[in-house]
Amino acid sequence: YGARPLRRVIQRLIEDPLSETLLTTKFSAGDSVLVELVDGQITLTPVPKQREPKAEKPEKPEKPEKPEKPLIEPVAGKGKGES
């Protein structure tokens, strides 16, 4: 068999039934189609996208207390623009 006859078989056995399934069945964005060989027949089964449960909003963390001393202390000396 060559590429063209193989292409026609794929089109007849998979693509055409898949097109009919897409037109007659409700699909949502991201859904898949399972293609299986069952008892010598190709079957197409819609597989819904697994929906992730909505995450609960995390509780707001408590504001940390301000340290008594600054973590970074200024250094005495010449800086930019100082003479």
PDB file of C-alpha atoms in Angstrom, residues 39-76:
ATOM      1  CA  ASP A  39     -14.161  -5.906  18.314  1.00  0.00           C
ATOM      2  CA  GLY A  40     -12.617  -4.981  14.970  1.00  0.00           C
ATOM      3  CA  GLN A  41     -14.497  -1.666  14.766  1.00  0.00           C
ATOM      4  CA  ILE A  42     -13.034   1.809  15.206  1.00  0.00           C
ATOM      5  CA  THR A  43     -14.871   3.735  17.916  1.00  0.00           C
ATOM      6  CA  LEU A  44     -14.671   7.439  18.699  1.00  0.00           C
ATOM      7  CA  THR A  45     -15.389   8.490  22.278  1.00  0.00           C
ATOM      8  CA  PRO A  46     -15.497  12.141  23.387  1.00  0.00           C
ATOM      9  CA  VAL A  47     -13.335  12.721  26.482  1.00  0.00           C
ATOM     10  CA  PRO A  48     -14.156  15.922  28.399  1.00  0.00           C
ATOM     11  CA  LYS A  49     -11.280  18.058  29.577  1.00  0.00           C
ATOM     12  CA  GLN A  50     -10.645  17.490  33.253  1.00  0.00           C
ATOM     13  CA  ARG A  51     -11.747  20.609  35.026  1.00  0.00           C
ATOM     14  CA  GLU A  52      -9.561  21.727  37.902  1.00  0.00           C
ATOM     15  CA  PRO A  53     -11.501  22.623  41.039  1.00  0.00           C
ATOM     16  CA  LYS A  54     -11.465  26.301  41.810  1.00  0.00           C
ATOM     17  CA  ALA A  55      -8.807  27.076  44.353  1.00  0.00           C
ATOM     18  CA  GLU A  56      -9.927  28.726  47.537  1.00  0.00           C
ATOM     19  CA  LYS A  57      -8.584  32.188  48.142  1.00  0.00           C
ATOM     20  CA  PRO A  58      -5.734  32.015  50.638  1.00  0.00           C
ATOM     21  CA  GLU A  59      -6.177  33.925  53.848  1.00  0.00           C
ATOM     22  CA  LYS A  60      -4.365  37.224  54.002  1.00  0.00           C
ATOM     23  CA  PRO A  61      -1.190  36.841  56.030  1.00  0.00           C
ATOM     24  CA  GLU A  62      -0.853  38.991  59.087  1.00  0.00           C
ATOM     25  CA  LYS A  63       1.354  42.028  58.650  1.00  0.00           C
ATOM     26  CA  PRO A  64       4.729  41.442  60.263  1.00  0.00           C
ATOM     27  CA  GLU A  65       5.658  43.788  63.052  1.00  0.00           C
ATOM     28  CA  LYS A  66       8.069  46.540  62.094  1.00  0.00           C
ATOM     29  CA  PRO A  67      11.551  45.970  63.495  1.00  0.00           C
ATOM     30  CA  GLU A  68      12.688  48.446  66.103  1.00  0.00           C
ATOM     31  CA  LYS A  69      15.984  49.081  64.290  1.00  0.00           C
ATOM     32  CA  PRO A  70      16.300  49.434  60.557  1.00  0.00           C
ATOM     33  CA  LEU A  71      17.782  46.337  58.954  1.00  0.00           C
ATOM     34  CA  ILE A  72      20.164  48.463  56.875  1.00  0.00           C
ATOM     35  CA  GLU A  73      21.905  51.373  58.526  1.00  0.00           C
ATOM     36  CA  PRO A  74      23.282  54.287  56.504  1.00  0.00           C
ATOM     37  CA  VAL A  75      27.055  54.391  56.185  1.00  0.00           C
ATOM     38  CA  ALA A  76      28.807  57.682  56.919  1.00  0.00           C
TER      39      ALA A  76
END
